[in-house]
Amino acid sequence: MWAANPRLGLLVSGARLAPPIVRVPRLGWVVRDPSLIRALLVDHRSTSLLGEGGVGHLWSQVLGDWVDELFDGRGHHSLRTRARDLFTDAAARELVGPAAQPVVAVLHSRLRAGQPVDVADLARVLVGRIVVAMLGLDPAALAPGTGTTAGGHPSADGWDVYRHVFGRGEELAALALGTQSDTTLSDSTVEQARSILLELTAGVPEAYRSSPESTLLGRCRTLGVTEQEATGLASLLLVAGTETAASAISRTAALLADTGQAARLSAASGPHRDALVEAAVREGLRVTTPAPVIGRHVTDDVRVGGRRLRAGDRVLALTYVANTAPGALDLDRPYLPENRHLWFGAGRHLCLGAPVAREELRRMVGALADAGPWTVVEREPARGVLIPTYRRLVVGPS
Ligand code: HEM
């Protein structure tokens, strides 16, 4: 957390000692209590992700005001409703299974062969592969020059195109560093964001025209979502669906090793192993909470936790602080109703990709569990990034 962004480290540490909801000069309302966070996120009459303080404000400056309707207006409800079947648990299994298989195989076979492997790197490749498959993009069109052949088959070492997609998404998200106190972007930041997005979404028109309905862009076409809207949605997914999931994977792996619970996973088998993997997925998501802060703009006066929030105020919901308060990663920890899914937000913006993210984590943790005892041999945090994560997390047999 500190390496990613020292200001975030400071905010998180300070908030642990602060009241459940407190007004902080320049930041606005800082909320760390899970029930209050949930109450605010589900209160769509009084809060919005559009307007100063919300992530929609960032997107509308980069893509244009038209995204407001798609990200929090009637278009949002309509699109979520009509694309629902693409984001079920079953659809996530179908999507993630084939896209993850070669990556999981590398993780498993290297560890089995007694060789070290960088889980952080494989996590970046995995999430890149999945978002590209989900959208129906042609990997060759995404990063010309990285040596990937049409069809997404690896060239040199394999998956540079996905590393490239991830890296550009990470660069884009990093442009939002420092927006905790003001979500208004400078002209040059908007320009940089636009040029990254132009590159990342270069293959969208073709995928929109020709991808099957089982892909998100193909579905957009048949639903009558315009090409411009589909490009906005693709932009959102290329960022929202990559860094968060990769962070959860590598940090969960590190936490399993650091708390001595990796060995327990490796020793388990059958239904007990499956139950432990599920617990590791849930606890990993809770303890890492890869989106540590959710911002909102107050649209109507509202009372929360005994405080009066006024229209025009901004809110920083510290989900990381709320979710980590119950304690460290523990495979025996019972279900925590107060924190339920709060790592995926709440209300109408509850993470659309939650089943995909859980399946990605399940596959990687499952592969680690099946590869025999392992330990972390080398690690390096990522610096200057929006979503805290590891740059390198090398694991090897123990
Ligand atoms: C561990 C991984 C992930 C975490 C922790 C996470 C977290 C979140 C959170 C907290 C939100 C709500 C933001 C808000 O209310 O302002 C959100 C929204 C969203 N997420 Fe995720 N996410 C993850 C993975 C993914 C994946 C894999 C995808 C897609 C493949 C995805 C797609 C989305 C989309 C489209 C939204 C916007 C939903 C809306 O506004 O209706 N996320 N995510």
PDB file of C-alpha atoms in Angstrom, residues 38 41 294 296 319 340-347 349-351:
ATOM      1  CA  ARG A  38     -22.743  -0.005   2.269  1.00  0.00           C
ATOM      2  CA  LEU A  41     -23.170   2.920  -1.885  1.00  0.00           C
ATOM      3  CA  ILE A 294     -14.447   4.014  -3.631  1.00  0.00           C
ATOM      4  CA  ARG A 296     -18.764   9.173  -4.490  1.00  0.00           C
ATOM      5  CA  THR A 319     -13.268  -0.353   1.812  1.00  0.00           C
ATOM      6  CA  ARG A 340     -20.034  -9.438   2.501  1.00  0.00           C
ATOM      7  CA  HIS A 341     -18.656  -8.706  -1.014  1.00  0.00           C
ATOM      8  CA  LEU A 342     -17.733  -5.185   0.024  1.00  0.00           C
ATOM      9  CA  TRP A 343     -14.444  -5.682  -1.855  1.00  0.00           C
ATOM     10  CA  PHE A 344     -16.638  -5.605  -4.972  1.00  0.00           C
ATOM     11  CA  GLY A 345     -18.565  -2.507  -3.862  1.00  0.00           C
ATOM     12  CA  ALA A 346     -22.339  -2.498  -3.298  1.00  0.00           C
ATOM     13  CA  GLY A 347     -25.535  -1.260  -4.890  1.00  0.00           C
ATOM     14  CA  HIS A 349     -22.323  -0.502  -9.358  1.00  0.00           C
ATOM     15  CA  LEU A 350     -21.456  -3.758  -7.613  1.00  0.00           C
ATOM     16  CA  CYS A 351     -18.578  -5.165  -9.662  1.00  0.00           C
TER      17      CYS A 351
END
